[in-house]
mmCIF file with all atom_site columns, C-alpha atoms in Angstrom:
data_model
loop_
_atom_site.group_PDB
_atom_site.id
_atom_site.type_symbol
_atom_site.label_atom_id
_atom_site.label_alt_id
_atom_site.label_comp_id
_atom_site.label_asym_id
_atom_site.label_entity_id
_atom_site.label_seq_id
_atom_site.pdbx_PDB_ins_code
_atom_site.Cartn_x
_atom_site.Cartn_y
_atom_site.Cartn_z
_atom_site.occupancy
_atom_site.B_iso_or_equiv
_atom_site.pdbx_formal_charge
_atom_site.auth_seq_id
_atom_site.auth_comp_id
_atom_site.auth_asym_id
_atom_site.auth_atom_id
_atom_site.pdbx_PDB_model_num
ATOM 1   C CA . MET A 1 1   ? -10.696 -0.467  -18.376 1.00 71.00 ? 272 MET A CA 1
ATOM 2   C CA . LYS A 1 2   ? -7.273  0.124   -16.951 1.00 93.00 ? 273 LYS A CA 1
ATOM 3   C CA . ALA A 1 3   ? -5.021  -1.026  -14.138 1.00 95.00 ? 274 ALA A CA 1
ATOM 4   C CA . LEU A 1 4   ? -3.554  1.165   -11.413 1.00 97.00 ? 275 LEU A CA 1
ATOM 5   C CA . VAL A 1 5   ? -0.565  0.429   -9.199  1.00 97.00 ? 276 VAL A CA 1
ATOM 6   C CA . THR A 1 6   ? -0.743  2.460   -6.025  1.00 97.00 ? 277 THR A CA 1
ATOM 7   C CA . TYR A 1 7   ? 1.765   2.252   -3.231  1.00 96.00 ? 278 TYR A CA 1
ATOM 8   C CA . PHE A 1 8   ? 3.145   3.681   -0.018  1.00 92.00 ? 279 PHE A CA 1
ATOM 9   C CA . SER A 1 9   ? 6.897   3.469   0.396   1.00 91.00 ? 280 SER A CA 1
ATOM 10  C CA . ALA A 1 10  ? 8.681   4.318   3.613   1.00 83.00 ? 281 ALA A CA 1
ATOM 11  C CA . GLU A 1 11  ? 12.293  5.005   4.305   1.00 71.00 ? 282 GLU A CA 1
ATOM 12  C CA . PHE A 1 12  ? 14.236  2.625   2.081   1.00 73.00 ? 283 PHE A CA 1
ATOM 13  C CA . GLY A 1 13  ? 12.264  2.755   -1.192  1.00 81.00 ? 284 GLY A CA 1
ATOM 14  C CA . LYS A 1 14  ? 11.839  -0.997  -1.635  1.00 86.00 ? 285 LYS A CA 1
ATOM 15  C CA . THR A 1 15  ? 8.089   -0.701  -2.186  1.00 91.00 ? 286 THR A CA 1
ATOM 16  C CA . SER A 1 16  ? 8.564   2.197   -4.605  1.00 92.00 ? 287 SER A CA 1
ATOM 17  C CA . GLN A 1 17  ? 10.970  0.156   -6.691  1.00 92.00 ? 288 GLN A CA 1
ATOM 18  C CA . ALA A 1 18  ? 8.642   -2.854  -6.744  1.00 92.00 ? 289 ALA A CA 1
ATOM 19  C CA . ALA A 1 19  ? 5.634   -0.683  -7.658  1.00 94.00 ? 290 ALA A CA 1
ATOM 20  C CA . ARG A 1 20  ? 7.457   0.989   -10.542 1.00 94.00 ? 291 ARG A CA 1
ATOM 21  C CA . GLU A 1 21  ? 8.631   -2.368  -11.887 1.00 93.00 ? 292 GLU A CA 1
ATOM 22  C CA . LEU A 1 22  ? 5.126   -3.805  -11.573 1.00 94.00 ? 293 LEU A CA 1
ATOM 23  C CA . ALA A 1 23  ? 3.518   -0.815  -13.320 1.00 95.00 ? 294 ALA A CA 1
ATOM 24  C CA . GLY A 1 24  ? 6.034   -1.177  -16.145 1.00 94.00 ? 295 GLY A CA 1
ATOM 25  C CA . MET A 1 25  ? 5.314   -4.892  -16.550 1.00 92.00 ? 296 MET A CA 1
ATOM 26  C CA . LEU A 1 26  ? 1.567   -4.282  -16.590 1.00 93.00 ? 297 LEU A CA 1
ATOM 27  C CA . GLY A 1 27  ? 1.526   -1.050  -18.579 1.00 95.00 ? 298 GLY A CA 1
ATOM 28  C CA . ALA A 1 28  ? -0.450  0.356   -15.645 1.00 96.00 ? 299 ALA A CA 1
ATOM 29  C CA . ASP A 1 29  ? -0.791  3.863   -14.266 1.00 97.00 ? 300 ASP A CA 1
ATOM 30  C CA . ILE A 1 30  ? 0.943   4.531   -10.962 1.00 97.00 ? 301 ILE A CA 1
ATOM 31  C CA . PHE A 1 31  ? 0.116   6.629   -7.892  1.00 97.00 ? 302 PHE A CA 1
ATOM 32  C CA . GLU A 1 32  ? 2.263   7.087   -4.792  1.00 97.00 ? 303 GLU A CA 1
ATOM 33  C CA . ILE A 1 33  ? 0.419   7.342   -1.476  1.00 96.00 ? 304 ILE A CA 1
ATOM 34  C CA . VAL A 1 34  ? 2.148   10.140  0.426   1.00 95.00 ? 305 VAL A CA 1
ATOM 35  C CA . PRO A 1 35  ? 1.094   11.192  3.924   1.00 93.00 ? 306 PRO A CA 1
ATOM 36  C CA . ASP A 1 36  ? 0.430   14.883  4.521   1.00 93.00 ? 307 ASP A CA 1
ATOM 37  C CA . PRO A 1 37  ? 2.811   15.945  5.939   1.00 91.00 ? 308 PRO A CA 1
ATOM 38  C CA . PRO A 1 38  ? 5.347   13.379  4.686   1.00 90.00 ? 309 PRO A CA 1
ATOM 39  C CA . TYR A 1 39  ? 7.061   11.180  7.247   1.00 87.00 ? 310 TYR A CA 1
ATOM 40  C CA . SER A 1 40  ? 10.462  12.177  8.545   1.00 86.00 ? 311 SER A CA 1
ATOM 41  C CA . ARG A 1 41  ? 13.037  9.617   9.649   1.00 87.00 ? 312 ARG A CA 1
ATOM 42  C CA . GLU A 1 42  ? 12.052  10.335  13.274  1.00 88.00 ? 313 GLU A CA 1
ATOM 43  C CA . ASP A 1 43  ? 8.371   9.755   12.444  1.00 86.00 ? 314 ASP A CA 1
ATOM 44  C CA . LEU A 1 44  ? 9.249   6.236   11.274  1.00 84.00 ? 315 LEU A CA 1
ATOM 45  C CA . ASN A 1 45  ? 11.350  5.253   14.290  1.00 84.00 ? 316 ASN A CA 1
ATOM 46  C CA . TYR A 1 46  ? 8.984   2.600   15.661  1.00 83.00 ? 317 TYR A CA 1
ATOM 47  C CA . MET A 1 47  ? 11.436  1.946   18.517  1.00 81.00 ? 318 MET A CA 1
ATOM 48  C CA . ASN A 1 48  ? 10.396  5.324   19.955  1.00 88.00 ? 319 ASN A CA 1
ATOM 49  C CA . PRO A 1 49  ? 6.946   4.924   21.531  1.00 87.00 ? 320 PRO A CA 1
ATOM 50  C CA . LEU A 1 50  ? 6.232   8.606   20.817  1.00 87.00 ? 321 LEU A CA 1
ATOM 51  C CA . ALA A 1 51  ? 7.117   8.389   17.106  1.00 85.00 ? 322 ALA A CA 1
ATOM 52  C CA . ARG A 1 52  ? 4.384   9.468   14.710  1.00 86.00 ? 323 ARG A CA 1
ATOM 53  C CA . CYS A 1 53  ? 3.973   5.958   13.256  1.00 83.00 ? 324 CYS A CA 1
ATOM 54  C CA . ASN A 1 54  ? 3.255   4.590   16.739  1.00 84.00 ? 325 ASN A CA 1
ATOM 55  C CA . ARG A 1 55  ? 0.889   7.417   17.690  1.00 87.00 ? 326 ARG A CA 1
ATOM 56  C CA . GLU A 1 56  ? -1.074  6.930   14.465  1.00 84.00 ? 327 GLU A CA 1
ATOM 57  C CA . HIS A 1 57  ? -1.238  3.168   14.775  1.00 81.00 ? 328 HIS A CA 1
ATOM 58  C CA . PHE A 1 58  ? -2.119  2.870   18.434  1.00 81.00 ? 329 PHE A CA 1
ATOM 59  C CA . GLY A 1 59  ? -4.401  5.912   18.266  1.00 79.00 ? 330 GLY A CA 1
ATOM 60  C CA . LYS A 1 60  ? -6.146  4.364   15.218  1.00 76.00 ? 331 LYS A CA 1
ATOM 61  C CA . LYS A 1 61  ? -5.878  7.724   13.473  1.00 75.00 ? 332 LYS A CA 1
ATOM 62  C CA . ASP A 1 62  ? -6.714  8.577   9.905   1.00 84.00 ? 333 ASP A CA 1
ATOM 63  C CA . VAL A 1 63  ? -3.614  9.870   8.157   1.00 90.00 ? 334 VAL A CA 1
ATOM 64  C CA . PRO A 1 64  ? -4.224  12.632  5.612   1.00 90.00 ? 335 PRO A CA 1
ATOM 65  C CA . VAL A 1 65  ? -2.984  11.790  2.121   1.00 94.00 ? 336 VAL A CA 1
ATOM 66  C CA . SER A 1 66  ? -1.364  14.298  -0.212  1.00 93.00 ? 337 SER A CA 1
ATOM 67  C CA . GLY A 1 67  ? -3.072  14.329  -3.605  1.00 93.00 ? 338 GLY A CA 1
ATOM 68  C CA . SER A 1 68  ? -5.617  11.954  -5.068  1.00 95.00 ? 339 SER A CA 1
ATOM 69  C CA . VAL A 1 69  ? -6.150  9.617   -7.993  1.00 97.00 ? 340 VAL A CA 1
ATOM 70  C CA . GLY A 1 70  ? -8.022  11.380  -10.761 1.00 91.00 ? 341 GLY A CA 1
ATOM 71  C CA . SER A 1 71  ? -10.891 9.436   -12.333 1.00 94.00 ? 342 SER A CA 1
ATOM 72  C CA . PHE A 1 72  ? -10.496 6.456   -10.003 1.00 97.00 ? 343 PHE A CA 1
ATOM 73  C CA . ASP A 1 73  ? -13.612 4.933   -11.562 1.00 95.00 ? 344 ASP A CA 1
ATOM 74  C CA . GLN A 1 74  ? -11.690 4.216   -14.805 1.00 96.00 ? 345 GLN A CA 1
ATOM 75  C CA . TYR A 1 75  ? -9.690  1.460   -13.085 1.00 97.00 ? 346 TYR A CA 1
ATOM 76  C CA . ASP A 1 76  ? -11.109 -2.026  -12.767 1.00 96.00 ? 347 ASP A CA 1
ATOM 77  C CA . THR A 1 77  ? -7.922  -3.537  -11.328 1.00 96.00 ? 348 THR A CA 1
ATOM 78  C CA . VAL A 1 78  ? -5.891  -1.923  -8.558  1.00 97.00 ? 349 VAL A CA 1
ATOM 79  C CA . TYR A 1 79  ? -2.612  -3.144  -7.120  1.00 96.00 ? 350 TYR A CA 1
ATOM 80  C CA . ILE A 1 80  ? -1.855  -1.821  -3.625  1.00 97.00 ? 351 ILE A CA 1
ATOM 81  C CA . GLY A 1 81  ? 1.686   -2.044  -2.290  1.00 95.00 ? 352 GLY A CA 1
ATOM 82  C CA . PHE A 1 82  ? 3.196   -1.210  1.077   1.00 92.00 ? 353 PHE A CA 1
ATOM 83  C CA . PRO A 1 83  ? 5.593   -2.382  3.754   1.00 89.00 ? 354 PRO A CA 1
ATOM 84  C CA . ILE A 1 84  ? 3.800   -4.317  6.494   1.00 85.00 ? 355 ILE A CA 1
ATOM 85  C CA . TRP A 1 85  ? 3.569   -2.344  9.730   1.00 82.00 ? 356 TRP A CA 1
ATOM 86  C CA . TYR A 1 86  ? 2.254   -3.958  12.913  1.00 79.00 ? 357 TYR A CA 1
ATOM 87  C CA . GLY A 1 87  ? 1.003   -6.939  10.920  1.00 81.00 ? 358 GLY A CA 1
ATOM 88  C CA . SER A 1 88  ? -1.112  -4.891  8.487   1.00 83.00 ? 359 SER A CA 1
ATOM 89  C CA . ALA A 1 89  ? -1.105  -2.038  6.003   1.00 88.00 ? 360 ALA A CA 1
ATOM 90  C CA . PRO A 1 90  ? 0.190   1.288   7.349   1.00 89.00 ? 361 PRO A CA 1
ATOM 91  C CA . ASP A 1 91  ? -2.605  3.613   8.485   1.00 90.00 ? 362 ASP A CA 1
ATOM 92  C CA . VAL A 1 92  ? -1.892  5.989   5.591   1.00 93.00 ? 363 VAL A CA 1
ATOM 93  C CA . VAL A 1 93  ? -2.830  3.168   3.183   1.00 95.00 ? 364 VAL A CA 1
ATOM 94  C CA . ASN A 1 94  ? -6.087  2.567   5.056   1.00 93.00 ? 365 ASN A CA 1
ATOM 95  C CA . SER A 1 95  ? -6.870  6.305   4.921   1.00 94.00 ? 366 SER A CA 1
ATOM 96  C CA . PHE A 1 96  ? -6.104  6.402   1.197   1.00 97.00 ? 367 PHE A CA 1
ATOM 97  C CA . CYS A 1 97  ? -8.334  3.403   0.508   1.00 97.00 ? 368 CYS A CA 1
ATOM 98  C CA . ALA A 1 98  ? -11.221 4.763   2.574   1.00 94.00 ? 369 ALA A CA 1
ATOM 99  C CA . GLY A 1 99  ? -11.371 7.785   0.272   1.00 93.00 ? 370 GLY A CA 1
ATOM 100 C CA . TYR A 1 100 ? -12.508 5.878   -2.838  1.00 97.00 ? 371 TYR A CA 1
ATOM 101 C CA . ASP A 1 101 ? -15.409 3.776   -4.116  1.00 96.00 ? 372 ASP A CA 1
ATOM 102 C CA . TRP A 1 102 ? -14.108 0.230   -4.599  1.00 97.00 ? 373 TRP A CA 1
ATOM 103 C CA . ASP A 1 103 ? -17.325 -1.399  -5.838  1.00 97.00 ? 374 ASP A CA 1
ATOM 104 C CA . GLY A 1 104 ? -16.625 -3.910  -8.585  1.00 96.00 ? 375 GLY A CA 1
ATOM 105 C CA . LYS A 1 105 ? -12.839 -3.528  -8.533  1.00 97.00 ? 376 LYS A CA 1
ATOM 106 C CA . THR A 1 106 ? -10.357 -6.381  -8.350  1.00 96.00 ? 377 THR A CA 1
ATOM 107 C CA . VAL A 1 107 ? -7.506  -5.761  -5.922  1.00 96.00 ? 378 VAL A CA 1
ATOM 108 C CA . TYR A 1 108 ? -4.065  -7.322  -5.716  1.00 95.00 ? 379 TYR A CA 1
ATOM 109 C CA . ILE A 1 109 ? -2.038  -6.599  -2.606  1.00 95.00 ? 380 ILE A CA 1
ATOM 110 C CA . PHE A 1 110 ? 1.736   -6.750  -2.459  1.00 94.00 ? 381 PHE A CA 1
ATOM 111 C CA . ALA A 1 111 ? 3.922   -6.173  0.558   1.00 91.00 ? 382 ALA A CA 1
ATOM 112 C CA . THR A 1 112 ? 7.652   -5.632  0.733   1.00 87.00 ? 383 THR A CA 1
ATOM 113 C CA . SER A 1 113 ? 8.255   -6.105  4.411   1.00 72.00 ? 384 SER A CA 1
ATOM 114 C CA . GLY A 1 114 ? 11.661  -7.379  5.450   1.00 60.00 ? 385 GLY A CA 1
ATOM 115 C CA . GLY A 1 115 ? 10.751  -10.022 7.995   1.00 64.00 ? 386 GLY A CA 1
ATOM 116 C CA . SER A 1 116 ? 6.973   -10.230 8.097   1.00 65.00 ? 387 SER A CA 1
ATOM 117 C CA . GLY A 1 117 ? 4.869   -12.575 6.051   1.00 75.00 ? 388 GLY A CA 1
ATOM 118 C CA . ILE A 1 118 ? 1.651   -11.408 4.400   1.00 83.00 ? 389 ILE A CA 1
ATOM 119 C CA . GLY A 1 119 ? -0.422  -12.995 7.194   1.00 83.00 ? 390 GLY A CA 1
ATOM 120 C CA . LYS A 1 120 ? -3.893  -11.510 7.580   1.00 88.00 ? 391 LYS A CA 1
ATOM 121 C CA . THR A 1 121 ? -2.954  -8.249  5.868   1.00 89.00 ? 392 THR A CA 1
ATOM 122 C CA . ALA A 1 122 ? -5.591  -8.646  3.145   1.00 92.00 ? 393 ALA A CA 1
ATOM 123 C CA . ALA A 1 123 ? -8.373  -9.351  5.637   1.00 93.00 ? 394 ALA A CA 1
ATOM 124 C CA . LYS A 1 124 ? -7.368  -6.308  7.670   1.00 92.00 ? 395 LYS A CA 1
ATOM 125 C CA . LEU A 1 125 ? -7.444  -4.086  4.567   1.00 94.00 ? 396 LEU A CA 1
ATOM 126 C CA . GLN A 1 126 ? -10.833 -5.399  3.340   1.00 95.00 ? 397 GLN A CA 1
ATOM 127 C CA . PRO A 1 127 ? -12.979 -2.990  5.435   1.00 95.00 ? 398 PRO A CA 1
ATOM 128 C CA . PHE A 1 128 ? -11.259 -0.042  3.725   1.00 95.00 ? 399 PHE A CA 1
ATOM 129 C CA . ILE A 1 129 ? -11.914 -1.367  0.198   1.00 97.00 ? 400 ILE A CA 1
ATOM 130 C CA . GLY A 1 130 ? -15.519 -2.464  0.639   1.00 93.00 ? 401 GLY A CA 1
ATOM 131 C CA . GLY A 1 131 ? -17.099 -3.761  -2.561  1.00 94.00 ? 402 GLY A CA 1
ATOM 132 C CA . ALA A 1 132 ? -13.779 -4.881  -4.037  1.00 97.00 ? 403 ALA A CA 1
ATOM 133 C CA . LYS A 1 133 ? -12.672 -8.465  -4.583  1.00 95.00 ? 404 LYS A CA 1
ATOM 134 C CA . ILE A 1 134 ? -9.194  -9.253  -3.309  1.00 95.00 ? 405 ILE A CA 1
ATOM 135 C CA . ALA A 1 135 ? -7.759  -11.588 -5.936  1.00 92.00 ? 406 ALA A CA 1
ATOM 136 C CA . ASP A 1 136 ? -4.374  -12.167 -4.330  1.00 91.00 ? 407 ASP A CA 1
ATOM 137 C CA . ALA A 1 137 ? -2.040  -10.918 -1.614  1.00 91.00 ? 408 ALA A CA 1
ATOM 138 C CA . ARG A 1 138 ? 1.681   -11.646 -1.631  1.00 91.00 ? 409 ARG A CA 1
ATOM 139 C CA . ARG A 1 139 ? 4.924   -10.589 -0.093  1.00 90.00 ? 410 ARG A CA 1
ATOM 140 C CA . ILE A 1 140 ? 7.341   -9.625  -2.863  1.00 88.00 ? 411 ILE A CA 1
ATOM 141 C CA . ASP A 1 141 ? 11.104  -9.723  -2.369  1.00 83.00 ? 412 ASP A CA 1
ATOM 142 C CA . SER A 1 142 ? 12.469  -9.499  -5.914  1.00 80.00 ? 413 SER A CA 1
ATOM 143 C CA . ALA A 1 143 ? 11.805  -8.508  -9.511  1.00 77.00 ? 414 ALA A CA 1
ATOM 144 C CA . ALA A 1 144 ? 11.688  -12.223 -10.382 1.00 82.00 ? 415 ALA A CA 1
ATOM 145 C CA . GLU A 1 145 ? 8.804   -12.723 -7.938  1.00 87.00 ? 416 GLU A CA 1
ATOM 146 C CA . LEU A 1 146 ? 6.980   -9.787  -9.548  1.00 84.00 ? 417 LEU A CA 1
ATOM 147 C CA . GLU A 1 147 ? 7.472   -11.323 -12.992 1.00 83.00 ? 418 GLU A CA 1
ATOM 148 C CA . ASP A 1 148 ? 6.208   -14.698 -11.784 1.00 86.00 ? 419 ASP A CA 1
ATOM 149 C CA . TRP A 1 149 ? 3.180   -13.035 -10.200 1.00 84.00 ? 420 TRP A CA 1
ATOM 150 C CA . VAL A 1 150 ? 2.272   -11.097 -13.348 1.00 80.00 ? 421 VAL A CA 1
ATOM 151 C CA . ALA A 1 151 ? 2.810   -14.176 -15.535 1.00 81.00 ? 422 ALA A CA 1
ATOM 152 C CA . ALA A 1 152 ? 0.489   -16.226 -13.313 1.00 81.00 ? 423 ALA A CA 1
ATOM 153 C CA . GLU A 1 153 ? -2.377  -13.740 -13.626 1.00 73.00 ? 424 GLU A CA 1
#
């Protein structure tokens, strides 16, 4: 079986960079979670109560995802990366996860949020990846932390 690194990256690309480095270290496939339509800078302005990110979060809305992972069943290990929003995964990540069968998969969660810790992020994501075992959840700030994480597994 194979490993997949899937990720949502917002405005600054920190999660994208971490995901690409992780996929390279693991020799894993990679899939970017992209909302449909993609977020604009205004959509991500959480300081504006009418911004799309706020409307989706507080409205508990599913966020359509552009594209899909082909042959998801071939992966036994899935890494999911994202910036932490409102103390959890962004709604687009939840929507992505809800679209797949997670039975028997092992999941590793990594977050690249600037100031937030990982907190209860894994527990909040669990309902969207039913049947999967969450092996670990970490906040990642550097390539060295990624290397340490991969070496420990």
